[in-house]
mmCIF file of C-alpha atoms in Angstrom:
data_model
loop_
_atom_site.group_PDB
_atom_site.id
_atom_site.type_symbol
_atom_site.label_atom_id
_atom_site.label_comp_id
_atom_site.label_asym_id
_atom_site.label_seq_id
_atom_site.Cartn_x
_atom_site.Cartn_y
_atom_site.Cartn_z
ATOM 1 C CA UNK V 1 -59.615 -82.530 -21.737
ATOM 2 C CA UNK V 2 -59.302 -79.140 -18.711
ATOM 3 C CA UNK V 3 -56.419 -78.916 -16.247
ATOM 4 C CA UNK V 4 -56.660 -76.113 -14.412
ATOM 5 C CA UNK V 5 -57.015 -75.659 -11.015
ATOM 6 C CA UNK V 6 -60.495 -75.390 -9.423
ATOM 7 C CA UNK V 7 -59.209 -73.588 -5.938
ATOM 8 C CA UNK V 8 -56.479 -71.240 -7.466
ATOM 9 C CA UNK V 9 -54.103 -73.021 -4.501
ATOM 10 C CA UNK V 10 -51.113 -74.714 -5.174
ATOM 11 C CA UNK V 11 -51.366 -78.575 -4.074
ATOM 12 C CA UNK V 12 -50.241 -79.483 -0.916
ATOM 13 C CA UNK V 13 -48.827 -75.970 -1.080
ATOM 14 C CA UNK V 14 -50.175 -73.561 1.957
ATOM 15 C CA UNK V 15 -53.304 -71.795 1.496
ATOM 16 C CA UNK V 16 -53.534 -69.616 -1.413
ATOM 17 C CA UNK V 17 -50.255 -69.840 -2.081
ATOM 18 C CA UNK V 18 -49.588 -70.363 -5.935
ATOM 19 C CA UNK V 19 -47.671 -72.154 -7.947
ATOM 20 C CA UNK V 20 -44.253 -70.145 -9.220
ATOM 21 C CA UNK V 21 -42.944 -71.923 -12.689
ATOM 22 C CA UNK V 22 -38.892 -70.482 -13.288
ATOM 23 C CA UNK V 23 -36.339 -71.286 -15.855
ATOM 24 C CA UNK V 24 -36.924 -71.134 -19.799
ATOM 25 C CA UNK V 25 -38.203 -74.414 -20.670
ATOM 26 C CA UNK V 26 -40.975 -74.408 -17.847
ATOM 27 C CA UNK V 27 -42.311 -71.198 -18.483
ATOM 28 C CA UNK V 28 -42.618 -71.234 -21.787
ATOM 29 C CA UNK V 29 -44.142 -74.809 -21.692
ATOM 30 C CA UNK V 30 -46.742 -73.377 -19.513
ATOM 31 C CA UNK V 31 -47.872 -70.097 -21.340
ATOM 32 C CA UNK V 32 -48.078 -72.457 -24.648
ATOM 33 C CA UNK V 33 -50.102 -74.589 -22.302
ATOM 34 C CA UNK V 34 -54.197 -73.494 -23.100
ATOM 35 C CA UNK V 35 -55.101 -76.027 -19.854
ATOM 36 C CA UNK V 36 -52.653 -73.277 -18.128
ATOM 37 C CA UNK V 37 -53.781 -70.046 -16.333
ATOM 38 C CA UNK V 38 -51.184 -67.088 -15.629
ATOM 39 C CA UNK V 39 -51.411 -64.975 -13.334
ATOM 40 C CA UNK V 40 -47.479 -62.925 -13.792
ATOM 41 C CA UNK V 41 -44.967 -63.272 -14.875
ATOM 42 C CA UNK V 42 -41.760 -61.583 -13.929
ATOM 43 C CA UNK V 43 -38.705 -61.482 -16.659
ATOM 44 C CA UNK V 44 -35.442 -59.633 -16.327
ATOM 45 C CA UNK V 45 -34.411 -56.461 -19.176
ATOM 46 C CA UNK V 46 -32.356 -58.288 -21.133
ATOM 47 C CA UNK V 47 -34.524 -61.900 -21.333
ATOM 48 C CA UNK V 48 -37.255 -59.280 -22.192
ATOM 49 C CA UNK V 49 -35.929 -57.661 -25.261
ATOM 50 C CA UNK V 50 -35.596 -61.390 -27.177
ATOM 51 C CA UNK V 51 -38.849 -63.089 -25.014
ATOM 52 C CA UNK V 52 -41.438 -62.789 -26.403
ATOM 53 C CA UNK V 53 -44.162 -61.048 -23.759
ATOM 54 C CA UNK V 54 -48.397 -62.742 -23.988
ATOM 55 C CA UNK V 55 -50.553 -60.453 -24.189
ATOM 56 C CA UNK V 56 -52.839 -59.211 -21.666
ATOM 57 C CA UNK V 57 -50.439 -60.920 -18.747
ATOM 58 C CA UNK V 58 -49.399 -58.895 -15.923
ATOM 59 C CA UNK V 59 -45.157 -58.212 -16.117
ATOM 60 C CA UNK V 60 -42.595 -57.252 -13.969
ATOM 61 C CA UNK V 61 -39.278 -56.284 -15.214
ATOM 62 C CA UNK V 62 -36.777 -56.547 -12.790
ATOM 63 C CA UNK V 63 -33.417 -57.459 -12.004
ATOM 64 C CA UNK V 64 -32.107 -61.279 -11.649
ATOM 65 C CA UNK V 65 -31.264 -60.806 -8.109
ATOM 66 C CA UNK V 66 -35.202 -59.469 -7.744
ATOM 67 C CA UNK V 67 -36.694 -62.416 -9.392
ATOM 68 C CA UNK V 68 -34.246 -64.029 -7.099
ATOM 69 C CA UNK V 69 -36.144 -63.047 -4.273
ATOM 70 C CA UNK V 70 -39.465 -64.897 -6.040
ATOM 71 C CA UNK V 71 -37.704 -67.903 -5.714
ATOM 72 C CA UNK V 72 -36.125 -70.749 -3.542
ATOM 73 C CA UNK V 73 -32.326 -69.973 -2.527
ATOM 74 C CA UNK V 74 -29.810 -70.690 -5.506
ATOM 75 C CA UNK V 75 -33.314 -71.820 -7.915
ATOM 76 C CA UNK V 76 -31.877 -71.386 -11.817
ATOM 77 C CA UNK V 77 -34.429 -69.142 -12.639
ATOM 78 C CA UNK V 78 -32.854 -68.157 -15.920
ATOM 79 C CA UNK V 79 -34.409 -64.373 -15.819
ATOM 80 C CA UNK V 80 -38.146 -66.096 -15.827
ATOM 81 C CA UNK V 81 -40.593 -66.607 -13.427
ATOM 82 C CA UNK V 82 -44.334 -66.754 -13.458
ATOM 83 C CA UNK V 83 -46.905 -67.528 -10.939
ATOM 84 C CA UNK V 84 -49.499 -69.968 -12.166
ATOM 85 C CA UNK V 85 -52.777 -71.183 -11.370
ATOM 86 C CA UNK V 86 -52.524 -75.184 -10.045
ATOM 87 C CA UNK V 87 -53.465 -77.455 -13.739
ATOM 88 C CA UNK V 88 -56.985 -79.392 -13.117
ATOM 89 C CA UNK V 89 -57.823 -81.928 -10.711
ATOM 90 C CA UNK V 90 -57.701 -85.598 -13.202
ATOM 91 C CA UNK V 91 -59.132 -88.756 -12.019
ATOM 92 C CA UNK V 92 -58.313 -92.419 -13.272
ATOM 93 C CA UNK V 93 -61.015 -92.908 -16.448
ATOM 94 C CA UNK V 94 -59.683 -88.941 -17.605
ATOM 95 C CA UNK V 95 -56.282 -91.133 -18.413
ATOM 96 C CA UNK V 96 -57.336 -94.988 -19.706
ATOM 97 C CA UNK V 97 -57.188 -95.479 -22.889
ATOM 98 C CA UNK V 98 -54.151 -92.947 -24.373
ATOM 99 C CA UNK V 99 -51.562 -94.878 -26.136
ATOM 100 C CA UNK V 100 -48.569 -95.633 -24.219
ATOM 101 C CA UNK V 101 -48.472 -97.091 -20.700
ATOM 102 C CA UNK V 102 -49.288 -95.401 -17.375
ATOM 103 C CA UNK V 103 -46.763 -95.284 -14.313
ATOM 104 C CA UNK V 104 -47.588 -95.709 -11.393
ATOM 105 C CA UNK V 105 -45.016 -93.833 -8.490
ATOM 106 C CA UNK V 106 -45.852 -94.708 -4.695
ATOM 107 C CA UNK V 107 -44.762 -92.350 -1.999
ATOM 108 C CA UNK V 108 -41.968 -91.012 -4.555
ATOM 109 C CA UNK V 109 -41.534 -87.792 -3.000
ATOM 110 C CA UNK V 110 -39.097 -85.499 -4.128
ATOM 111 C CA UNK V 111 -40.202 -83.125 -6.687
ATOM 112 C CA UNK V 112 -36.462 -83.261 -8.560
ATOM 113 C CA UNK V 113 -37.212 -87.568 -9.369
ATOM 114 C CA UNK V 114 -41.170 -86.762 -9.810
ATOM 115 C CA UNK V 115 -40.248 -83.678 -12.746
ATOM 116 C CA UNK V 116 -37.283 -86.517 -13.829
ATOM 117 C CA UNK V 117 -39.957 -88.549 -14.223
ATOM 118 C CA UNK V 118 -42.573 -86.516 -16.012
ATOM 119 C CA UNK V 119 -39.776 -85.843 -18.070
ATOM 120 C CA UNK V 120 -38.451 -89.235 -19.134
ATOM 121 C CA UNK V 121 -42.791 -89.465 -20.109
ATOM 122 C CA UNK V 122 -42.753 -87.306 -22.058
ATOM 123 C CA UNK V 123 -39.929 -88.680 -24.057
ATOM 124 C CA UNK V 124 -41.113 -92.765 -24.344
ATOM 125 C CA UNK V 125 -44.897 -91.393 -24.613
ATOM 126 C CA UNK V 126 -45.989 -92.358 -21.452
ATOM 127 C CA UNK V 127 -49.923 -92.136 -21.138
ATOM 128 C CA UNK V 128 -49.487 -90.196 -17.813
ATOM 129 C CA UNK V 129 -48.132 -90.830 -14.329
ATOM 130 C CA UNK V 130 -50.364 -91.484 -11.395
ATOM 131 C CA UNK V 131 -49.769 -90.597 -7.403
ATOM 132 C CA UNK V 132 -51.139 -90.717 -4.654
ATOM 133 C CA UNK V 133 -51.775 -87.262 -3.056
ATOM 134 C CA UNK V 134 -50.417 -87.235 0.365
ATOM 135 C CA UNK V 135 -47.198 -89.127 -0.427
ATOM 136 C CA UNK V 136 -45.659 -87.015 -3.541
ATOM 137 C CA UNK V 137 -44.884 -83.487 -3.853
ATOM 138 C CA UNK V 138 -47.121 -80.616 -4.938
ATOM 139 C CA UNK V 139 -46.516 -78.646 -8.181
ATOM 140 C CA UNK V 140 -43.575 -76.155 -7.475
ATOM 141 C CA UNK V 141 -41.316 -74.207 -9.704
ATOM 142 C CA UNK V 142 -37.952 -77.234 -8.902
ATOM 143 C CA UNK V 143 -40.479 -79.955 -10.258
ATOM 144 C CA UNK V 144 -41.916 -78.482 -13.415
ATOM 145 C CA UNK V 145 -37.771 -76.846 -13.849
ATOM 146 C CA UNK V 146 -36.513 -81.047 -13.197
ATOM 147 C CA UNK V 147 -39.278 -81.994 -15.885
ATOM 148 C CA UNK V 148 -38.406 -79.465 -18.225
ATOM 149 C CA UNK V 149 -42.009 -78.635 -19.567
ATOM 150 C CA UNK V 150 -43.203 -81.997 -18.702
ATOM 151 C CA UNK V 151 -45.656 -80.793 -16.430
ATOM 152 C CA UNK V 152 -47.443 -78.991 -19.116
ATOM 153 C CA UNK V 153 -47.767 -82.306 -21.301
ATOM 154 C CA UNK V 154 -47.842 -85.216 -19.517
ATOM 155 C CA UNK V 155 -51.536 -85.912 -17.472
ATOM 156 C CA UNK V 156 -50.420 -86.223 -13.750
ATOM 157 C CA UNK V 157 -53.576 -87.781 -11.876
ATOM 158 C CA UNK V 158 -53.783 -87.719 -8.209
ATOM 159 C CA UNK V 159 -56.016 -90.469 -6.360
ATOM 160 C CA UNK V 160 -56.374 -90.893 -2.865
ATOM 161 C CA UNK V 161 -55.836 -94.757 -2.609
ATOM 162 C CA UNK V 162 -53.185 -95.895 -4.911
ATOM 163 C CA UNK V 163 -54.450 -99.689 -4.479
ATOM 164 C CA UNK V 164 -58.454 -98.540 -5.584
ATOM 165 C CA UNK V 165 -56.201 -96.968 -8.920
ATOM 166 C CA UNK V 166 -54.558 -100.215 -9.154
ATOM 167 C CA UNK V 167 -58.072 -102.425 -9.336
ATOM 168 C CA UNK V 168 -59.928 -99.656 -11.278
ATOM 169 C CA UNK V 169 -57.222 -99.801 -13.874
ATOM 170 C CA UNK V 170 -57.435 -104.036 -14.272
ATOM 171 C CA UNK V 171 -61.064 -103.560 -14.739
ATOM 172 C CA UNK V 172 -59.810 -101.660 -17.575
ATOM 173 C CA UNK V 173 -57.968 -104.110 -19.247
ATOM 174 C CA UNK V 174 -54.650 -102.945 -17.831
ATOM 175 C CA UNK V 175 -51.769 -105.517 -17.589
ATOM 176 C CA UNK V 176 -50.228 -104.063 -13.621
ATOM 177 C CA UNK V 177 -45.692 -104.914 -13.294
ATOM 178 C CA UNK V 178 -44.327 -103.951 -9.996
ATOM 179 C CA UNK V 179 -40.953 -103.061 -10.111
ATOM 180 C CA UNK V 180 -38.439 -104.632 -7.590
ATOM 181 C CA UNK V 181 -34.887 -105.430 -7.154
ATOM 182 C CA UNK V 182 -36.487 -108.506 -5.097
ATOM 183 C CA UNK V 183 -38.182 -109.783 -7.843
ATOM 184 C CA UNK V 184 -37.376 -113.325 -9.894
ATOM 185 C CA UNK V 185 -38.921 -112.400 -13.272
ATOM 186 C CA UNK V 186 -37.191 -109.564 -15.329
ATOM 187 C CA UNK V 187 -39.469 -106.814 -16.814
ATOM 188 C CA UNK V 188 -38.784 -108.413 -20.181
ATOM 189 C CA UNK V 189 -40.013 -111.785 -19.155
ATOM 190 C CA UNK V 190 -43.285 -109.985 -17.206
ATOM 191 C CA UNK V 191 -44.249 -108.133 -20.462
ATOM 192 C CA UNK V 192 -48.140 -109.022 -21.303
ATOM 193 C CA UNK V 193 -49.703 -107.861 -24.828
ATOM 194 C CA UNK V 194 -52.397 -105.849 -23.403
ATOM 195 C CA UNK V 195 -51.517 -101.655 -21.596
ATOM 196 C CA UNK V 196 -49.234 -101.360 -19.024
ATOM 197 C CA UNK V 197 -49.113 -100.175 -16.096
ATOM 198 C CA UNK V 198 -45.315 -99.570 -14.277
ATOM 199 C CA UNK V 199 -45.373 -99.234 -10.311
ATOM 200 C CA UNK V 200 -42.661 -97.649 -8.824
ATOM 201 C CA UNK V 201 -41.904 -97.100 -5.314
ATOM 202 C CA UNK V 202 -39.585 -94.611 -3.646
ATOM 203 C CA UNK V 203 -36.021 -95.357 -3.544
ATOM 204 C CA UNK V 204 -35.234 -97.517 0.292
ATOM 205 C CA UNK V 205 -38.386 -98.562 0.845
ATOM 206 C CA UNK V 206 -39.335 -99.585 -2.264
ATOM 207 C CA UNK V 207 -43.501 -100.841 -2.858
ATOM 208 C CA UNK V 208 -45.514 -100.732 -0.180
ATOM 209 C CA UNK V 209 -47.013 -104.452 0.111
ATOM 210 C CA UNK V 210 -50.294 -103.372 -0.524
ATOM 211 C CA UNK V 211 -49.424 -101.851 -3.714
ATOM 212 C CA UNK V 212 -47.554 -105.017 -4.319
ATOM 213 C CA UNK V 213 -50.327 -107.675 -3.684
ATOM 214 C CA UNK V 214 -52.149 -105.494 -6.993
ATOM 215 C CA UNK V 215 -49.728 -105.933 -9.108
ATOM 216 C CA UNK V 216 -50.611 -108.981 -12.223
ATOM 217 C CA UNK V 217 -46.577 -109.135 -11.691
ATOM 218 C CA UNK V 218 -43.078 -108.380 -10.163
ATOM 219 C CA UNK V 219 -40.364 -107.465 -12.175
ATOM 220 C CA UNK V 220 -36.897 -106.442 -11.642
ATOM 221 C CA UNK V 221 -34.416 -104.056 -14.018
ATOM 222 C CA UNK V 222 -31.861 -106.717 -15.144
ATOM 223 C CA UNK V 223 -28.640 -104.279 -13.829
ATOM 224 C CA UNK V 224 -25.137 -105.368 -13.376
ATOM 225 C CA UNK V 225 -24.525 -106.001 -9.588
ATOM 226 C CA UNK V 226 -22.095 -103.411 -9.042
ATOM 227 C CA UNK V 227 -24.581 -101.529 -8.340
ATOM 228 C CA UNK V 228 -27.588 -102.067 -5.451
ATOM 229 C CA UNK V 229 -30.022 -100.373 -7.388
ATOM 230 C CA UNK V 230 -31.037 -97.330 -9.823
ATOM 231 C CA UNK V 231 -32.253 -93.841 -8.564
ATOM 232 C CA UNK V 232 -35.885 -94.254 -9.273
ATOM 233 C CA UNK V 233 -36.027 -91.406 -11.715
ATOM 234 C CA UNK V 234 -33.938 -93.584 -14.055
ATOM 235 C CA UNK V 235 -35.372 -96.966 -13.445
ATOM 236 C CA UNK V 236 -38.707 -95.429 -14.749
ATOM 237 C CA UNK V 237 -36.785 -93.863 -17.668
ATOM 238 C CA UNK V 238 -35.257 -97.593 -18.292
ATOM 239 C CA UNK V 239 -38.333 -99.660 -18.012
ATOM 240 C CA UNK V 240 -40.433 -96.963 -20.023
ATOM 241 C CA UNK V 241 -37.864 -98.034 -23.297
ATOM 242 C CA UNK V 242 -38.123 -101.527 -22.126
ATOM 243 C CA UNK V 243 -42.273 -100.934 -22.810
ATOM 244 C CA UNK V 244 -42.264 -98.607 -25.738
ATOM 245 C CA UNK V 245 -39.118 -100.595 -27.806
ATOM 246 C CA UNK V 246 -40.691 -103.953 -27.579
#
């Protein structure tokens, strides 16, 4: 399944700006992904001595301060920065039928949250993560660092309309569970003997009404009343565990 970017532009990152990934896990995973096209690697001299430098890839050796200027302030680059082409656009039909539940994120815009969710998706065998184009972060170093390599292995589908995507998943035989703290039913009681879609909304506003209306059932995680809610990335991890450990 090809996933390389067709335009050479970072989605949401401005014209002709390529994502720059940083950190050991993110860079190694990108270099090991046959569907990822790397453009240039920057590495510090001490890391270069113990890191396998890919053949044919432009490599520039510099000081840690030189690499720091290539990434956001205080980003933990760990002596490695890799400029890459974005991954290919994927569509719902590309992930239907893959093993594992599908995660749908409604307006989750924080790159650290999306990266952490991708990491949990990889850990618990999710088939894919689905977001809306306009209300999700682009591929970036911060997201890839939080994903700790999972950006390269978990299919990430961007759609124009989440409600339409949920309709497509229903037609493909998926049972759609929207997670909200206002639900009467616990997640364990909402599961069905069908492929599962878990829908999570952004912290604060939660799922939009129209997105929730395209779920088969609304459910909640049974958490203590000592906290009002979980961070969306933590909620995704707990929900994935509940689904995959049935």
